[in-house]
Amino acid sequence: MPTMTAAQKRAQAKADYDAFLAGCPSRQLLDRISDKWVALVLAALGSNGPHPGEDCLGEPRSMRYSELSRRLAGVSQKMLTQTLRSLERDGLLTRTVTPTVPVTVTYELTELGLSLHEVIRGIKAWAEAHMDEVLANREKYDAPSRST
């Protein structure tokens, strides 16, 4: 068997990624990015966050933890902290600590995070545009079980 260089090994590993295989590391990444809180954090940081009644197409910007917490209605402190840490670990956002009193911590998407934000924004828009249809389908599907 011929010896492979490090670059060849990386190229082979990339070619071998197949999320349909149980041991593929891309499954872990798919699991992470399919989480609702991950999607909402990316949407908030990537488009100036949700504003009721407005389209979320603003410019990406940094946000403080407390600002993210207010924007993501229903997220617990524990879940937001875990989500931000996992996104930082994966290189999708950066955490910046500014030595002020009190300390200021901000979060901002990296280039990698911005590229994922584009995908998430499309999924979010699809969900919002088709929610009425999905709700009608759920009602139609559930109707026979209520009549028995």
PDB file of N, CA and C in Angstrom, residues 10-114:
ATOM      1  N   ARG A  10      -6.077  14.005   4.108  1.00  0.00           N
ATOM      2  CA  ARG A  10      -7.197  14.932   4.327  1.00  0.00           C
ATOM      3  C   ARG A  10      -8.180  14.870   3.170  1.00  0.00           C
ATOM      4  N   ALA A  11      -7.664  14.826   1.959  1.00  0.00           N
ATOM      5  CA  ALA A  11      -8.526  14.756   0.779  1.00  0.00           C
ATOM      6  C   ALA A  11      -9.320  13.451   0.772  1.00  0.00           C
ATOM      7  N   GLN A  12      -8.676  12.357   1.149  1.00  0.00           N
ATOM      8  CA  GLN A  12      -9.365  11.067   1.207  1.00  0.00           C
ATOM      9  C   GLN A  12     -10.439  11.076   2.278  1.00  0.00           C
ATOM     10  N   ALA A  13     -10.118  11.632   3.451  1.00  0.00           N
ATOM     11  CA  ALA A  13     -11.106  11.701   4.530  1.00  0.00           C
ATOM     12  C   ALA A  13     -12.312  12.526   4.112  1.00  0.00           C
ATOM     13  N   LYS A  14     -12.064  13.630   3.423  1.00  0.00           N
ATOM     14  CA  LYS A  14     -13.163  14.475   2.951  1.00  0.00           C
ATOM     15  C   LYS A  14     -14.029  13.719   1.956  1.00  0.00           C
ATOM     16  N   ALA A  15     -13.415  12.971   1.085  1.00  0.00           N
ATOM     17  CA  ALA A  15     -14.164  12.184   0.103  1.00  0.00           C
ATOM     18  C   ALA A  15     -14.946  11.067   0.777  1.00  0.00           C
ATOM     19  N   ASP A  16     -14.469  10.595   1.929  1.00  0.00           N
ATOM     20  CA  ASP A  16     -15.110   9.496   2.631  1.00  0.00           C
ATOM     21  C   ASP A  16     -16.288   9.928   3.500  1.00  0.00           C
ATOM     22  N   TYR A  17     -16.485  11.231   3.735  1.00  0.00           N
ATOM     23  CA  TYR A  17     -17.603  11.679   4.561  1.00  0.00           C
ATOM     24  C   TYR A  17     -18.910  11.279   3.893  1.00  0.00           C
ATOM     25  N   ASP A  18     -19.730  10.557   4.629  1.00  0.00           N
ATOM     26  CA  ASP A  18     -21.033  10.137   4.130  1.00  0.00           C
ATOM     27  C   ASP A  18     -21.957  10.031   5.340  1.00  0.00           C
ATOM     28  N   ALA A  19     -22.849  10.996   5.473  1.00  0.00           N
ATOM     29  CA  ALA A  19     -23.719  11.068   6.646  1.00  0.00           C
ATOM     30  C   ALA A  19     -24.634   9.865   6.781  1.00  0.00           C
ATOM     31  N   PHE A  20     -24.772   9.071   5.732  1.00  0.00           N
ATOM     32  CA  PHE A  20     -25.593   7.869   5.831  1.00  0.00           C
ATOM     33  C   PHE A  20     -24.862   6.742   6.563  1.00  0.00           C
ATOM     34  N   LEU A  21     -23.558   6.875   6.769  1.00  0.00           N
ATOM     35  CA  LEU A  21     -22.783   5.873   7.495  1.00  0.00           C
ATOM     36  C   LEU A  21     -22.800   6.201   8.983  1.00  0.00           C
ATOM     37  N   ALA A  22     -23.013   5.205   9.816  1.00  0.00           N
ATOM     38  CA  ALA A  22     -23.172   5.407  11.255  1.00  0.00           C
ATOM     39  C   ALA A  22     -21.985   6.116  11.903  1.00  0.00           C
ATOM     40  N   GLY A  23     -20.785   5.811  11.469  1.00  0.00           N
ATOM     41  CA  GLY A  23     -19.610   6.383  12.118  1.00  0.00           C
ATOM     42  C   GLY A  23     -19.117   7.691  11.530  1.00  0.00           C
ATOM     43  N   CYS A  24     -19.823   8.244  10.585  1.00  0.00           N
ATOM     44  CA  CYS A  24     -19.359   9.468   9.930  1.00  0.00           C
ATOM     45  C   CYS A  24     -19.481  10.674  10.869  1.00  0.00           C
ATOM     46  N   PRO A  25     -18.398  11.439  11.036  1.00  0.00           N
ATOM     47  CA  PRO A  25     -18.450  12.609  11.927  1.00  0.00           C
ATOM     48  C   PRO A  25     -19.402  13.697  11.447  1.00  0.00           C
ATOM     49  N   SER A  26     -19.769  13.668  10.177  1.00  0.00           N
ATOM     50  CA  SER A  26     -20.703  14.692   9.700  1.00  0.00           C
ATOM     51  C   SER A  26     -22.083  14.525  10.341  1.00  0.00           C
ATOM     52  N   ARG A  27     -22.383  13.343  10.857  1.00  0.00           N
ATOM     53  CA  ARG A  27     -23.653  13.139  11.568  1.00  0.00           C
ATOM     54  C   ARG A  27     -23.731  14.014  12.808  1.00  0.00           C
ATOM     55  N   GLN A  28     -22.624  14.118  13.520  1.00  0.00           N
ATOM     56  CA  GLN A  28     -22.597  14.971  14.716  1.00  0.00           C
ATOM     57  C   GLN A  28     -22.839  16.429  14.337  1.00  0.00           C
ATOM     58  N   LEU A  29     -22.236  16.841  13.231  1.00  0.00           N
ATOM     59  CA  LEU A  29     -22.421  18.219  12.784  1.00  0.00           C
ATOM     60  C   LEU A  29     -23.863  18.451  12.342  1.00  0.00           C
ATOM     61  N   LEU A  30     -24.443  17.499  11.627  1.00  0.00           N
ATOM     62  CA  LEU A  30     -25.851  17.624  11.221  1.00  0.00           C
ATOM     63  C   LEU A  30     -26.764  17.694  12.439  1.00  0.00           C
ATOM     64  N   ASP A  31     -26.452  16.894  13.442  1.00  0.00           N
ATOM     65  CA  ASP A  31     -27.232  16.932  14.674  1.00  0.00           C
ATOM     66  C   ASP A  31     -27.141  18.312  15.321  1.00  0.00           C
ATOM     67  N   ARG A  32     -25.956  18.869  15.353  1.00  0.00           N
ATOM     68  CA  ARG A  32     -25.762  20.186  15.967  1.00  0.00           C
ATOM     69  C   ARG A  32     -26.515  21.268  15.212  1.00  0.00           C
ATOM     70  N   ILE A  33     -26.335  21.322  13.904  1.00  0.00           N
ATOM     71  CA  ILE A  33     -26.917  22.446  13.152  1.00  0.00           C
ATOM     72  C   ILE A  33     -28.418  22.298  12.921  1.00  0.00           C
ATOM     73  N   SER A  34     -28.980  21.114  13.212  1.00  0.00           N
ATOM     74  CA  SER A  34     -30.423  20.960  13.071  1.00  0.00           C
ATOM     75  C   SER A  34     -31.161  21.326  14.361  1.00  0.00           C
ATOM     76  N   ASP A  35     -30.444  21.661  15.393  1.00  0.00           N
ATOM     77  CA  ASP A  35     -31.040  22.084  16.653  1.00  0.00           C
ATOM     78  C   ASP A  35     -31.717  23.444  16.488  1.00  0.00           C
ATOM     79  N   LYS A  36     -32.921  23.594  17.030  1.00  0.00           N
ATOM     80  CA  LYS A  36     -33.659  24.850  16.841  1.00  0.00           C
ATOM     81  C   LYS A  36     -32.919  26.043  17.434  1.00  0.00           C
ATOM     82  N   TRP A  37     -32.256  25.863  18.577  1.00  0.00           N
ATOM     83  CA  TRP A  37     -31.574  27.008  19.195  1.00  0.00           C
ATOM     84  C   TRP A  37     -30.361  27.427  18.380  1.00  0.00           C
ATOM     85  N   VAL A  38     -29.678  26.466  17.787  1.00  0.00           N
ATOM     86  CA  VAL A  38     -28.555  26.799  16.897  1.00  0.00           C
ATOM     87  C   VAL A  38     -29.065  27.615  15.724  1.00  0.00           C
ATOM     88  N   ALA A  39     -30.147  27.155  15.118  1.00  0.00           N
ATOM     89  CA  ALA A  39     -30.714  27.877  13.966  1.00  0.00           C
ATOM     90  C   ALA A  39     -31.123  29.293  14.353  1.00  0.00           C
ATOM     91  N   LEU A  40     -31.730  29.443  15.518  1.00  0.00           N
ATOM     92  CA  LEU A  40     -32.187  30.773  15.933  1.00  0.00           C
ATOM     93  C   LEU A  40     -31.032  31.693  16.321  1.00  0.00           C
ATOM     94  N   VAL A  41     -29.989  31.147  16.957  1.00  0.00           N
ATOM     95  CA  VAL A  41     -28.806  31.967  17.270  1.00  0.00           C
ATOM     96  C   VAL A  41     -28.148  32.437  15.976  1.00  0.00           C
ATOM     97  N   LEU A  42     -27.991  31.519  15.012  1.00  0.00           N
ATOM     98  CA  LEU A  42     -27.400  31.906  13.725  1.00  0.00           C
ATOM     99  C   LEU A  42     -28.252  32.963  13.026  1.00  0.00           C
ATOM    100  N   ALA A  43     -29.563  32.804  13.071  1.00  0.00           N
ATOM    101  CA  ALA A  43     -30.455  33.785  12.446  1.00  0.00           C
ATOM    102  C   ALA A  43     -30.339  35.134  13.131  1.00  0.00           C
ATOM    103  N   ALA A  44     -30.275  35.127  14.447  1.00  0.00           N
ATOM    104  CA  ALA A  44     -30.183  36.385  15.192  1.00  0.00           C
ATOM    105  C   ALA A  44     -28.871  37.107  14.920  1.00  0.00           C
ATOM    106  N   LEU A  45     -27.753  36.378  14.980  1.00  0.00           N
ATOM    107  CA  LEU A  45     -26.445  37.014  14.757  1.00  0.00           C
ATOM    108  C   LEU A  45     -26.215  37.364  13.289  1.00  0.00           C
ATOM    109  N   GLY A  46     -26.815  36.614  12.403  1.00  0.00           N
ATOM    110  CA  GLY A  46     -26.561  36.815  10.983  1.00  0.00           C
ATOM    111  C   GLY A  46     -27.436  37.830  10.304  1.00  0.00           C
ATOM    112  N   SER A  47     -28.530  38.220  10.958  1.00  0.00           N
ATOM    113  CA  SER A  47     -29.409  39.166  10.277  1.00  0.00           C
ATOM    114  C   SER A  47     -30.027  40.165  11.235  1.00  0.00           C
ATOM    115  N   ASN A  48     -29.274  40.549  12.226  1.00  0.00           N
ATOM    116  CA  ASN A  48     -29.718  41.557  13.175  1.00  0.00           C
ATOM    117  C   ASN A  48     -30.889  41.086  14.023  1.00  0.00           C
ATOM    118  N   GLY A  49     -31.113  39.803  14.072  1.00  0.00           N
ATOM    119  CA  GLY A  49     -32.097  39.248  14.971  1.00  0.00           C
ATOM    120  C   GLY A  49     -33.531  39.435  14.558  1.00  0.00           C
ATOM    121  N   PRO A  50     -34.413  38.727  15.230  1.00  0.00           N
ATOM    122  CA  PRO A  50     -35.829  38.797  14.899  1.00  0.00           C
ATOM    123  C   PRO A  50     -36.467  40.073  15.411  1.00  0.00           C
ATOM    124  N   HIS A  51     -37.267  40.666  14.594  1.00  0.00           N
ATOM    125  CA  HIS A  51     -38.055  41.827  14.972  1.00  0.00           C
ATOM    126  C   HIS A  51     -39.480  41.545  14.521  1.00  0.00           C
ATOM    127  N   PRO A  52     -40.429  41.459  15.435  1.00  0.00           N
ATOM    128  CA  PRO A  52     -41.798  41.092  15.058  1.00  0.00           C
ATOM    129  C   PRO A  52     -42.333  41.962  13.925  1.00  0.00           C
ATOM    130  N   GLY A  53     -42.877  41.289  12.920  1.00  0.00           N
ATOM    131  CA  GLY A  53     -43.474  41.991  11.795  1.00  0.00           C
ATOM    132  C   GLY A  53     -42.498  42.501  10.767  1.00  0.00           C
ATOM    133  N   GLU A  54     -41.212  42.250  10.951  1.00  0.00           N
ATOM    134  CA  GLU A  54     -40.199  42.721  10.011  1.00  0.00           C
ATOM    135  C   GLU A  54     -39.469  41.540   9.398  1.00  0.00           C
ATOM    136  N   ASP A  55     -38.975  41.720   8.172  1.00  0.00           N
ATOM    137  CA  ASP A  55     -38.140  40.709   7.547  1.00  0.00           C
ATOM    138  C   ASP A  55     -36.756  40.785   8.185  1.00  0.00           C
ATOM    139  N   CYS A  56     -36.144  39.652   8.458  1.00  0.00           N
ATOM    140  CA  CYS A  56     -34.843  39.600   9.146  1.00  0.00           C
ATOM    141  C   CYS A  56     -33.698  39.564   8.144  1.00  0.00           C
ATOM    142  N   LEU A  57     -33.543  40.613   7.376  1.00  0.00           N
ATOM    143  CA  LEU A  57     -32.482  40.636   6.380  1.00  0.00           C
ATOM    144  C   LEU A  57     -31.420  41.678   6.697  1.00  0.00           C
ATOM    145  N   GLY A  58     -31.284  42.071   7.962  1.00  0.00           N
ATOM    146  CA  GLY A  58     -30.287  43.058   8.337  1.00  0.00           C
ATOM    147  C   GLY A  58     -28.877  42.531   8.180  1.00  0.00           C
ATOM    148  N   GLU A  59     -27.940  43.366   8.519  1.00  0.00           N
ATOM    149  CA  GLU A  59     -26.524  43.005   8.426  1.00  0.00           C
ATOM    150  C   GLU A  59     -26.098  42.188   9.645  1.00  0.00           C
ATOM    151  N   PRO A  60     -25.213  41.224   9.451  1.00  0.00           N
ATOM    152  CA  PRO A  60     -24.680  40.475  10.593  1.00  0.00           C
ATOM    153  C   PRO A  60     -23.986  41.419  11.560  1.00  0.00           C
ATOM    154  N   ARG A  61     -24.108  41.134  12.835  1.00  0.00           N
ATOM    155  CA  ARG A  61     -23.464  41.979  13.840  1.00  0.00           C
ATOM    156  C   ARG A  61     -23.219  41.182  15.099  1.00  0.00           C
ATOM    157  N   SER A  62     -22.417  41.735  15.967  1.00  0.00           N
ATOM    158  CA  SER A  62     -22.168  41.076  17.244  1.00  0.00           C
ATOM    159  C   SER A  62     -23.306  41.426  18.203  1.00  0.00           C
ATOM    160  N   MET A  63     -23.534  40.515  19.138  1.00  0.00           N
ATOM    161  CA  MET A  63     -24.576  40.716  20.136  1.00  0.00           C
ATOM    162  C   MET A  63     -24.074  40.246  21.490  1.00  0.00           C
ATOM    163  N   ARG A  64     -24.550  40.896  22.530  1.00  0.00           N
ATOM    164  CA  ARG A  64     -24.233  40.474  23.886  1.00  0.00           C
ATOM    165  C   ARG A  64     -25.135  39.311  24.283  1.00  0.00           C
ATOM    166  N   TYR A  65     -24.700  38.562  25.269  1.00  0.00           N
ATOM    167  CA  TYR A  65     -25.456  37.409  25.754  1.00  0.00           C
ATOM    168  C   TYR A  65     -26.878  37.824  26.138  1.00  0.00           C
ATOM    169  N   SER A  66     -26.991  38.900  26.893  1.00  0.00           N
ATOM    170  CA  SER A  66     -28.316  39.326  27.362  1.00  0.00           C
ATOM    171  C   SER A  66     -29.216  39.728  26.202  1.00  0.00           C
ATOM    172  N   GLU A  67     -28.643  40.307  25.166  1.00  0.00           N
ATOM    173  CA  GLU A  67     -29.421  40.676  23.995  1.00  0.00           C
ATOM    174  C   GLU A  67     -29.916  39.433  23.251  1.00  0.00           C
ATOM    175  N   LEU A  68     -29.044  38.457  23.101  1.00  0.00           N
ATOM    176  CA  LEU A  68     -29.456  37.186  22.485  1.00  0.00           C
ATOM    177  C   LEU A  68     -30.552  36.514  23.309  1.00  0.00           C
ATOM    178  N   SER A  69     -30.402  36.526  24.612  1.00  0.00           N
ATOM    179  CA  SER A  69     -31.388  35.915  25.494  1.00  0.00           C
ATOM    180  C   SER A  69     -32.754  36.566  25.333  1.00  0.00           C
ATOM    181  N   ARG A  70     -32.796  37.873  25.226  1.00  0.00           N
ATOM    182  CA  ARG A  70     -34.069  38.581  25.030  1.00  0.00           C
ATOM    183  C   ARG A  70     -34.670  38.281  23.665  1.00  0.00           C
ATOM    184  N   ARG A  71     -33.828  38.184  22.631  1.00  0.00           N
ATOM    185  CA  ARG A  71     -34.315  37.948  21.268  1.00  0.00           C
ATOM    186  C   ARG A  71     -34.852  36.536  21.071  1.00  0.00           C
ATOM    187  N   LEU A  72     -34.280  35.577  21.788  1.00  0.00           N
ATOM    188  CA  LEU A  72     -34.676  34.172  21.627  1.00  0.00           C
ATOM    189  C   LEU A  72     -35.668  33.801  22.715  1.00  0.00           C
ATOM    190  N   ALA A  73     -36.886  34.219  22.538  1.00  0.00           N
ATOM    191  CA  ALA A  73     -37.931  33.977  23.530  1.00  0.00           C
ATOM    192  C   ALA A  73     -38.026  32.491  23.854  1.00  0.00           C
ATOM    193  N   GLY A  74     -38.002  32.183  25.158  1.00  0.00           N
ATOM    194  CA  GLY A  74     -38.179  30.808  25.591  1.00  0.00           C
ATOM    195  C   GLY A  74     -36.901  30.022  25.822  1.00  0.00           C
ATOM    196  N   VAL A  75     -35.750  30.553  25.447  1.00  0.00           N
ATOM    197  CA  VAL A  75     -34.502  29.812  25.656  1.00  0.00           C
ATOM    198  C   VAL A  75     -34.062  29.986  27.110  1.00  0.00           C
ATOM    199  N   SER A  76     -33.667  28.876  27.723  1.00  0.00           N
ATOM    200  CA  SER A  76     -33.169  28.951  29.098  1.00  0.00           C
ATOM    201  C   SER A  76     -31.714  29.424  29.076  1.00  0.00           C
ATOM    202  N   GLN A  77     -31.265  29.920  30.210  1.00  0.00           N
ATOM    203  CA  GLN A  77     -29.874  30.369  30.328  1.00  0.00           C
ATOM    204  C   GLN A  77     -28.922  29.206  30.052  1.00  0.00           C
ATOM    205  N   LYS A  78     -29.245  28.044  30.584  1.00  0.00           N
ATOM    206  CA  LYS A  78     -28.399  26.858  30.388  1.00  0.00           C
ATOM    207  C   LYS A  78     -28.319  26.484  28.907  1.00  0.00           C
ATOM    208  N   MET A  79     -29.470  26.458  28.222  1.00  0.00           N
ATOM    209  CA  MET A  79     -29.487  26.057  26.813  1.00  0.00           C
ATOM    210  C   MET A  79     -28.760  27.069  25.942  1.00  0.00           C
ATOM    211  N   LEU A  80     -28.948  28.356  26.215  1.00  0.00           N
ATOM    212  CA  LEU A  80     -28.260  29.375  25.429  1.00  0.00           C
ATOM    213  C   LEU A  80     -26.753  29.280  25.633  1.00  0.00           C
ATOM    214  N   THR A  81     -26.328  29.086  26.864  1.00  0.00           N
ATOM    215  CA  THR A  81     -24.895  28.951  27.155  1.00  0.00           C
ATOM    216  C   THR A  81     -24.311  27.738  26.441  1.00  0.00           C
ATOM    217  N   GLN A  82     -24.998  26.588  26.515  1.00  0.00           N
ATOM    218  CA  GLN A  82     -24.523  25.375  25.841  1.00  0.00           C
ATOM    219  C   GLN A  82     -24.460  25.570  24.329  1.00  0.00           C
ATOM    220  N   THR A  83     -25.469  26.215  23.783  1.00  0.00           N
ATOM    221  CA  THR A  83     -25.515  26.443  22.339  1.00  0.00           C
ATOM    222  C   THR A  83     -24.372  27.342  21.895  1.00  0.00           C
ATOM    223  N   LEU A  84     -24.159  28.429  22.605  1.00  0.00           N
ATOM    224  CA  LEU A  84     -23.077  29.352  22.250  1.00  0.00           C
ATOM    225  C   LEU A  84     -21.711  28.671  22.360  1.00  0.00           C
ATOM    226  N   ARG A  85     -21.510  27.878  23.392  1.00  0.00           N
ATOM    227  CA  ARG A  85     -20.234  27.166  23.558  1.00  0.00           C
ATOM    228  C   ARG A  85     -19.999  26.172  22.419  1.00  0.00           C
ATOM    229  N   SER A  86     -21.042  25.446  22.034  1.00  0.00           N
ATOM    230  CA  SER A  86     -20.876  24.466  20.960  1.00  0.00           C
ATOM    231  C   SER A  86     -20.603  25.160  19.629  1.00  0.00           C
ATOM    232  N   LEU A  87     -21.244  26.283  19.385  1.00  0.00           N
ATOM    233  CA  LEU A  87     -21.002  27.028  18.147  1.00  0.00           C
ATOM    234  C   LEU A  87     -19.589  27.611  18.119  1.00  0.00           C
ATOM    235  N   GLU A  88     -19.117  28.061  19.274  1.00  0.00           N
ATOM    236  CA  GLU A  88     -17.741  28.568  19.359  1.00  0.00           C
ATOM    237  C   GLU A  88     -16.750  27.431  19.131  1.00  0.00           C
ATOM    238  N   ARG A  89     -17.006  26.290  19.726  1.00  0.00           N
ATOM    239  CA  ARG A  89     -16.121  25.125  19.567  1.00  0.00           C
ATOM    240  C   ARG A  89     -16.012  24.709  18.107  1.00  0.00           C
ATOM    241  N   ASP A  90     -17.131  24.762  17.384  1.00  0.00           N
ATOM    242  CA  ASP A  90     -17.149  24.375  15.973  1.00  0.00           C
ATOM    243  C   ASP A  90     -16.620  25.471  15.044  1.00  0.00           C
ATOM    244  N   GLY A  91     -16.295  26.624  15.600  1.00  0.00           N
ATOM    245  CA  GLY A  91     -15.751  27.707  14.786  1.00  0.00           C
ATOM    246  C   GLY A  91     -16.809  28.489  14.021  1.00  0.00           C
ATOM    247  N   LEU A  92     -18.062  28.402  14.470  1.00  0.00           N
ATOM    248  CA  LEU A  92     -19.133  29.110  13.779  1.00  0.00           C
ATOM    249  C   LEU A  92     -19.356  30.519  14.328  1.00  0.00           C
ATOM    250  N   LEU A  93     -18.894  30.746  15.559  1.00  0.00           N
ATOM    251  CA  LEU A  93     -18.954  32.098  16.112  1.00  0.00           C
ATOM    252  C   LEU A  93     -17.745  32.342  16.989  1.00  0.00           C
ATOM    253  N   THR A  94     -17.501  33.607  17.256  1.00  0.00           N
ATOM    254  CA  THR A  94     -16.412  33.979  18.155  1.00  0.00           C
ATOM    255  C   THR A  94     -17.008  34.658  19.377  1.00  0.00           C
ATOM    256  N   ARG A  95     -16.343  34.471  20.475  1.00  0.00           N
ATOM    257  CA  ARG A  95     -16.729  35.074  21.757  1.00  0.00           C
ATOM    258  C   ARG A  95     -15.634  36.057  22.117  1.00  0.00           C
ATOM    259  N   THR A  96     -16.022  37.308  22.331  1.00  0.00           N
ATOM    260  CA  THR A  96     -15.049  38.345  22.656  1.00  0.00           C
ATOM    261  C   THR A  96     -15.358  38.911  24.033  1.00  0.00           C
ATOM    262  N   VAL A  97     -14.366  38.878  24.913  1.00  0.00           N
ATOM    263  CA  VAL A  97     -14.518  39.416  26.263  1.00  0.00           C
ATOM    264  C   VAL A  97     -13.795  40.757  26.323  1.00  0.00           C
ATOM    265  N   THR A  98     -14.522  41.806  26.730  1.00  0.00           N
ATOM    266  CA  THR A  98     -13.949  43.136  26.875  1.00  0.00           C
ATOM    267  C   THR A  98     -13.879  43.455  28.371  1.00  0.00           C
ATOM    268  N   PRO A  99     -12.677  43.781  28.867  1.00  0.00           N
ATOM    269  CA  PRO A  99     -12.525  44.017  30.311  1.00  0.00           C
ATOM    270  C   PRO A  99     -13.111  45.373  30.737  1.00  0.00           C
ATOM    271  N   THR A 100     -14.399  45.388  30.922  1.00  0.00           N
ATOM    272  CA  THR A 100     -15.088  46.566  31.433  1.00  0.00           C
ATOM    273  C   THR A 100     -15.698  46.194  32.776  1.00  0.00           C
ATOM    274  N   VAL A 101     -16.374  47.129  33.408  1.00  0.00           N
ATOM    275  CA  VAL A 101     -17.054  46.830  34.663  1.00  0.00           C
ATOM    276  C   VAL A 101     -18.538  47.070  34.445  1.00  0.00           C
ATOM    277  N   PRO A 102     -19.375  46.042  34.407  1.00  0.00           N
ATOM    278  CA  PRO A 102     -19.007  44.623  34.409  1.00  0.00           C
ATOM    279  C   PRO A 102     -18.403  44.205  33.064  1.00  0.00           C
ATOM    280  N   VAL A 103     -17.843  43.016  33.032  1.00  0.00           N
ATOM    281  CA  VAL A 103     -17.212  42.490  31.820  1.00  0.00           C
ATOM    282  C   VAL A 103     -18.253  42.416  30.702  1.00  0.00           C
ATOM    283  N   THR A 104     -17.858  42.811  29.495  1.00  0.00           N
ATOM    284  CA  THR A 104     -18.742  42.737  28.334  1.00  0.00           C
ATOM    285  C   THR A 104     -18.324  41.556  27.472  1.00  0.00           C
ATOM    286  N   VAL A 105     -19.277  40.676  27.168  1.00  0.00           N
ATOM    287  CA  VAL A 105     -19.028  39.518  26.322  1.00  0.00           C
ATOM    288  C   VAL A 105     -19.936  39.637  25.106  1.00  0.00           C
ATOM    289  N   THR A 106     -19.339  39.570  23.924  1.00  0.00           N
ATOM    290  CA  THR A 106     -20.127  39.627  22.693  1.00  0.00           C
ATOM    291  C   THR A 106     -19.853  38.396  21.841  1.00  0.00           C
ATOM    292  N   TYR A 107     -20.829  38.078  21.002  1.00  0.00           N
ATOM    293  CA  TYR A 107     -20.747  36.925  20.106  1.00  0.00           C
ATOM    294  C   TYR A 107     -20.965  37.424  18.687  1.00  0.00           C
ATOM    295  N   GLU A 108     -20.192  36.849  17.766  1.00  0.00           N
ATOM    296  CA  GLU A 108     -20.278  37.256  16.367  1.00  0.00           C
ATOM    297  C   GLU A 108     -19.997  36.055  15.475  1.00  0.00           C
ATOM    298  N   LEU A 109     -20.694  35.973  14.352  1.00  0.00           N
ATOM    299  CA  LEU A 109     -20.476  34.863  13.426  1.00  0.00           C
ATOM    300  C   LEU A 109     -19.120  34.980  12.743  1.00  0.00           C
ATOM    301  N   THR A 110     -18.480  33.835  12.544  1.00  0.00           N
ATOM    302  CA  THR A 110     -17.255  33.770  11.752  1.00  0.00           C
ATOM    303  C   THR A 110     -17.664  33.639  10.281  1.00  0.00           C
ATOM    304  N   GLU A 111     -16.685  33.601   9.396  1.00  0.00           N
ATOM    305  CA  GLU A 111     -16.990  33.384   7.973  1.00  0.00           C
ATOM    306  C   GLU A 111     -17.702  32.047   7.777  1.00  0.00           C
ATOM    307  N   LEU A 112     -17.250  31.031   8.510  1.00  0.00           N
ATOM    308  CA  LEU A 112     -17.889  29.725   8.443  1.00  0.00           C
ATOM    309  C   LEU A 112     -19.343  29.813   8.925  1.00  0.00           C
ATOM    310  N   GLY A 113     -19.543  30.517  10.022  1.00  0.00           N
ATOM    311  CA  GLY A 113     -20.893  30.715  10.550  1.00  0.00           C
ATOM    312  C   GLY A 113     -21.779  31.485   9.598  1.00  0.00           C
ATOM    313  N   LEU A 114     -21.221  32.490   8.938  1.00  0.00           N
ATOM    314  CA  LEU A 114     -21.998  33.261   7.956  1.00  0.00           C
ATOM    315  C   LEU A 114     -22.421  32.387   6.780  1.00  0.00           C
TER     316      LEU A 114
END
